[in-house]
PDB file of C-alpha atoms in Angstrom:
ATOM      1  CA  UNK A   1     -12.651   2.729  -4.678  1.00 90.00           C
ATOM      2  CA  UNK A   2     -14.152   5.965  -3.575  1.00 94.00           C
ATOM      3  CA  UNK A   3     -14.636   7.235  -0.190  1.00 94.00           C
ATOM      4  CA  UNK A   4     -16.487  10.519   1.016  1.00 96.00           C
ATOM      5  CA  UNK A   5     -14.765  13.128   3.477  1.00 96.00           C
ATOM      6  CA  UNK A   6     -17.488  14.500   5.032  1.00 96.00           C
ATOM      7  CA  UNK A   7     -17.582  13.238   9.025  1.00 94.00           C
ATOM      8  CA  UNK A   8     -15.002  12.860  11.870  1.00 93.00           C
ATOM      9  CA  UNK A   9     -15.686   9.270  11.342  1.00 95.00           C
ATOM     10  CA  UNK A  10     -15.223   9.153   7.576  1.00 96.00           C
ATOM     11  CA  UNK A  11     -11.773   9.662   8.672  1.00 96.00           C
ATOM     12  CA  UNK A  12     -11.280   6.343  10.324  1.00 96.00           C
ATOM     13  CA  UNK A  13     -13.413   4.380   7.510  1.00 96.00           C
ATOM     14  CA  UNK A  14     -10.704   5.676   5.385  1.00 96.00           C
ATOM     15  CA  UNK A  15      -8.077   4.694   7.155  1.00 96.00           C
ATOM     16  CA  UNK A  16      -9.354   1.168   7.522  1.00 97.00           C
ATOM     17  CA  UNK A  17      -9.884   0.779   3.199  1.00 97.00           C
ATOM     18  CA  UNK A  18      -6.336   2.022   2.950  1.00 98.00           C
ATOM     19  CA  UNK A  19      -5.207  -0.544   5.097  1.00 97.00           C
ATOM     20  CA  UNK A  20      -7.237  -2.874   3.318  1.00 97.00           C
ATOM     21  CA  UNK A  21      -6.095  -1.812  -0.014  1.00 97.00           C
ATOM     22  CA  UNK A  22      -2.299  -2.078   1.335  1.00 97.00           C
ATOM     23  CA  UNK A  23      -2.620  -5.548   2.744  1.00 96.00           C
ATOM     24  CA  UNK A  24      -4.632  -6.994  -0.888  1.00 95.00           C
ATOM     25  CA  UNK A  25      -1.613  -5.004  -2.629  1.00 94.00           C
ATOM     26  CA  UNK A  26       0.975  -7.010  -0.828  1.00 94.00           C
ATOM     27  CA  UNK A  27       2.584  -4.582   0.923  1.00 96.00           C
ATOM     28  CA  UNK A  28       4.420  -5.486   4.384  1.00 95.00           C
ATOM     29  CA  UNK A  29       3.415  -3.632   7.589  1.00 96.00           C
ATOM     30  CA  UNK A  30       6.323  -0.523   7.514  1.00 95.00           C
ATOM     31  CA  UNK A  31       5.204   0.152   3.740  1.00 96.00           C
ATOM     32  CA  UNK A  32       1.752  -0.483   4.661  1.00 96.00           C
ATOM     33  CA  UNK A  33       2.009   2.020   7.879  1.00 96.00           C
ATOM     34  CA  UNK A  34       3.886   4.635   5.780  1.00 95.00           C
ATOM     35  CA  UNK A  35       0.524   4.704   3.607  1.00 97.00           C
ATOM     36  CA  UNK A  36      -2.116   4.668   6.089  1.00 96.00           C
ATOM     37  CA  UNK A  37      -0.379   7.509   7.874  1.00 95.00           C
ATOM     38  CA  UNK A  38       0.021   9.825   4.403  1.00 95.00           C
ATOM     39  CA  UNK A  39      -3.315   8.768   3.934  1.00 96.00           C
ATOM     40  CA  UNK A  40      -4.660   9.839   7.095  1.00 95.00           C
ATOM     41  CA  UNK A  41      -2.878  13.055   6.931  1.00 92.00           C
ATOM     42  CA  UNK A  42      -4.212  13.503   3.770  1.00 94.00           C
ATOM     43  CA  UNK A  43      -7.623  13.301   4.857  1.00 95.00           C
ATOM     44  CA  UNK A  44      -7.781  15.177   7.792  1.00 92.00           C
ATOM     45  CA  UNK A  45      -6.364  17.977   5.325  1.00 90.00           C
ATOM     46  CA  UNK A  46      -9.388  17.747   2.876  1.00 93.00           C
ATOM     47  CA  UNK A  47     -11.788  17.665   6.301  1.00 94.00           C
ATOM     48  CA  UNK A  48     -10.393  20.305   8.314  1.00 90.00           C
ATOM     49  CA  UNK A  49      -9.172  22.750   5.776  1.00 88.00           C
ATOM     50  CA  UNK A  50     -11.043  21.824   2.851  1.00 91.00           C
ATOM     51  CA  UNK A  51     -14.265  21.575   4.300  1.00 93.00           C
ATOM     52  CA  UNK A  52     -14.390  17.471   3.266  1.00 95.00           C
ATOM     53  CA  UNK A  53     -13.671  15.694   0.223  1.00 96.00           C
ATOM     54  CA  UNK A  54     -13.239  12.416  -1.672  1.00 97.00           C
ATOM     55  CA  UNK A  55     -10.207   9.797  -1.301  1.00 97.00           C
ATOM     56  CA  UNK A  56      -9.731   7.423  -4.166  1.00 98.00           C
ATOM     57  CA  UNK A  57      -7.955   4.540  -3.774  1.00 98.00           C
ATOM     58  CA  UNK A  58      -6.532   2.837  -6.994  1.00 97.00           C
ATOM     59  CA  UNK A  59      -4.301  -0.374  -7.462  1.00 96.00           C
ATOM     60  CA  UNK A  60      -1.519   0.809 -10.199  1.00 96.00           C
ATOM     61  CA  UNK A  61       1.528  -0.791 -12.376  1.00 94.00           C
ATOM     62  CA  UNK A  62       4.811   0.381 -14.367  1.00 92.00           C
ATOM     63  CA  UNK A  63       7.320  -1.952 -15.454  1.00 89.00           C
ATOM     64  CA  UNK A  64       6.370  -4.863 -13.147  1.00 88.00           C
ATOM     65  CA  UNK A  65       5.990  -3.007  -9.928  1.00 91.00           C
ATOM     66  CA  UNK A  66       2.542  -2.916  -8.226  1.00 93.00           C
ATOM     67  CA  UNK A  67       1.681   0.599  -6.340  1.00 96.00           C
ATOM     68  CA  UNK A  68      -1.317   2.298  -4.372  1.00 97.00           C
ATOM     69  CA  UNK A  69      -2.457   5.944  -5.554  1.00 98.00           C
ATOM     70  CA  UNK A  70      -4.458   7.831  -3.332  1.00 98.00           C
ATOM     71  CA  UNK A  71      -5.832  10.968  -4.648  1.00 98.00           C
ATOM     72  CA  UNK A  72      -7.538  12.909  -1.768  1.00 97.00           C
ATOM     73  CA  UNK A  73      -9.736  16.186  -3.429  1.00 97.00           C
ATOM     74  CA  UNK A  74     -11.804  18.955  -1.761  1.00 95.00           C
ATOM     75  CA  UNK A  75     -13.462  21.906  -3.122  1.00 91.00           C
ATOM     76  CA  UNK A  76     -12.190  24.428  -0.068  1.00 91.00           C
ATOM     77  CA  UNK A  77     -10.359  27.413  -0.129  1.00 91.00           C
ATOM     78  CA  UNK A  78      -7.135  25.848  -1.754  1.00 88.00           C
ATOM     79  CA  UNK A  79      -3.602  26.636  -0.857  1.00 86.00           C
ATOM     80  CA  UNK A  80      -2.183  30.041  -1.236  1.00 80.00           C
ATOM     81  CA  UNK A  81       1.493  29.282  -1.168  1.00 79.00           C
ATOM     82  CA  UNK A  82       2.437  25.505  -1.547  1.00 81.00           C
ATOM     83  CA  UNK A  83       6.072  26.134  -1.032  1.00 80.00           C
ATOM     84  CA  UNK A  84       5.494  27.309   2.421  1.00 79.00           C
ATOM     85  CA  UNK A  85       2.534  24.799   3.034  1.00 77.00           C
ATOM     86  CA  UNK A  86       5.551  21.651   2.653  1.00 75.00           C
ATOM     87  CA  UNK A  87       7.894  23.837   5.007  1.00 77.00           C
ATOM     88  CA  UNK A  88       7.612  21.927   8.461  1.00 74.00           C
ATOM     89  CA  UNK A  89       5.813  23.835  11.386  1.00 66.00           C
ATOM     90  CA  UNK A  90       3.812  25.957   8.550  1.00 65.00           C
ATOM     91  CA  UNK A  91      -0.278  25.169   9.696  1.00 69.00           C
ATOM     92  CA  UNK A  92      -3.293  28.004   8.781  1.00 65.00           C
ATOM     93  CA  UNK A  93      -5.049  25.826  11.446  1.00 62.00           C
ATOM     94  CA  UNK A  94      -4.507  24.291  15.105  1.00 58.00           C
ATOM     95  CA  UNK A  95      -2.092  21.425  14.004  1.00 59.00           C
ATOM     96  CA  UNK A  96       1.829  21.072  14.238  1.00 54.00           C
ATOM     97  CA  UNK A  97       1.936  21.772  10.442  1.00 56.00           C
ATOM     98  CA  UNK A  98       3.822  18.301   9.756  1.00 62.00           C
ATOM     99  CA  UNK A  99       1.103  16.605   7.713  1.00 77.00           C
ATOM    100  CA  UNK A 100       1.360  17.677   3.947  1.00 86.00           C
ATOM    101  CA  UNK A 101       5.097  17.469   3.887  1.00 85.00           C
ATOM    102  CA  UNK A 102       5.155  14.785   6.118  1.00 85.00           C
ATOM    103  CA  UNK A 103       2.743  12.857   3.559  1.00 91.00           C
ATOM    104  CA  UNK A 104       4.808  13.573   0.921  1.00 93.00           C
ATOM    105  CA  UNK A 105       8.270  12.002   2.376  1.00 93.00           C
ATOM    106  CA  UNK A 106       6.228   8.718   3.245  1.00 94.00           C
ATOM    107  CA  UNK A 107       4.903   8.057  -0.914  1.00 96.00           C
ATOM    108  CA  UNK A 108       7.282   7.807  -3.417  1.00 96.00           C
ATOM    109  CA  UNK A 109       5.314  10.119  -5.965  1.00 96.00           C
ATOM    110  CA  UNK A 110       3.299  13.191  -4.944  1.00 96.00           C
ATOM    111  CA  UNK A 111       1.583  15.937  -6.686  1.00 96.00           C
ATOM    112  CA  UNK A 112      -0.700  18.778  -5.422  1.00 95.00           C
ATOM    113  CA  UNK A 113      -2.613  20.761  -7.653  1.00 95.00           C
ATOM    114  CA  UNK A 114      -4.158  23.816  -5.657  1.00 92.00           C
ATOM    115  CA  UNK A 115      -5.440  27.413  -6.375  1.00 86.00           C
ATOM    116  CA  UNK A 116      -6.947  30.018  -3.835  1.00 86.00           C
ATOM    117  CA  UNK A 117     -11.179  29.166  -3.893  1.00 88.00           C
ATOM    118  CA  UNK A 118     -10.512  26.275  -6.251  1.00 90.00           C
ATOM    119  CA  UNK A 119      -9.771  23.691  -3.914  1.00 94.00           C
ATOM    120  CA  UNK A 120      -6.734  21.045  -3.984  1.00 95.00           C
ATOM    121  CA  UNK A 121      -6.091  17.990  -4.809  1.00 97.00           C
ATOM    122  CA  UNK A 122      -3.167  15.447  -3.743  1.00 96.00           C
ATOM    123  CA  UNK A 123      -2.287  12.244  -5.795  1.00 98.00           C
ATOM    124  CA  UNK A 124       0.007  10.188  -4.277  1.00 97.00           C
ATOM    125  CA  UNK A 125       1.986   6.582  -5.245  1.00 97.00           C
ATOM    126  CA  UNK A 126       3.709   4.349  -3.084  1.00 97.00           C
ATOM    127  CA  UNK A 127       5.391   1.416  -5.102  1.00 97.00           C
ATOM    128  CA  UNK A 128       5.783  -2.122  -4.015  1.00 93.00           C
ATOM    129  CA  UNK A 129       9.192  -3.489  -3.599  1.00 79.00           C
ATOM    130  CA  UNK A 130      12.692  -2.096  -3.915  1.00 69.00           C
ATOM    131  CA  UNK A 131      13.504   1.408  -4.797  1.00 64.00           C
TER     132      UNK A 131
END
């Protein structure tokens, strides 16, 4: 399932399939806030900084489990330094500069592939059931 980044309201019809996706994935409501916040995060990343994007949400399985991948992509400016863009209080923008790091402690799996002017892209897995 593919949703477009382009609108302050895109956000929130993003957050909704995520919560959608969660719920049809089984998921109970901390696991299922956990995603919807990364996802939102996520989001408003690829909208503010990226200049809008895609979200992809994808049912996934290994060994049994059942997980939710988002992978949120924009064609911005990319990140410079990712080391400093998952240090806490680090923002290029208005925010509190919680968001990307933040994302990443509520998913089990993250990767972010970015390069200045390419653009970035986060994939991120949160698996159902105990860790």
């Amino acid at each position: 399932m593919t949703h477009e980044i382009r609108a302050e309201e895109d956000l929130l019809s993003a957050r909704h399939a995520v919560r959608e996706a969660t719920l049809h994935a089984g998921f109970g409501l901390v696991d299922q806030t956990r995603i919807v916040t990364a996802a939102s995060e996520l989001a408003r990343n690829a909208y503010v900084h990226g200049g809008g994007g895609t979200l992809v949400i994808e049912s996934v399985r290994r060994s049994g489990r059942q997980g939710l991948r988002l992978s949120v992509s924009d064609d911005g400016p990319g990140i410079a330094d990712l080391d400093a863009a998952f240090t806490d209080g680090y923002t290029t923008g208005a925010g509190l500069g919680h968001g990307l790091g933040g994302a990443r402690r509520l998913m089990d799996e993250f990767d972010v592939t970015s390069a200045p002017g390419r653009g970035t892209t986060v994939t991120a897995v949160r698996w159902n059931g105990p860790r």
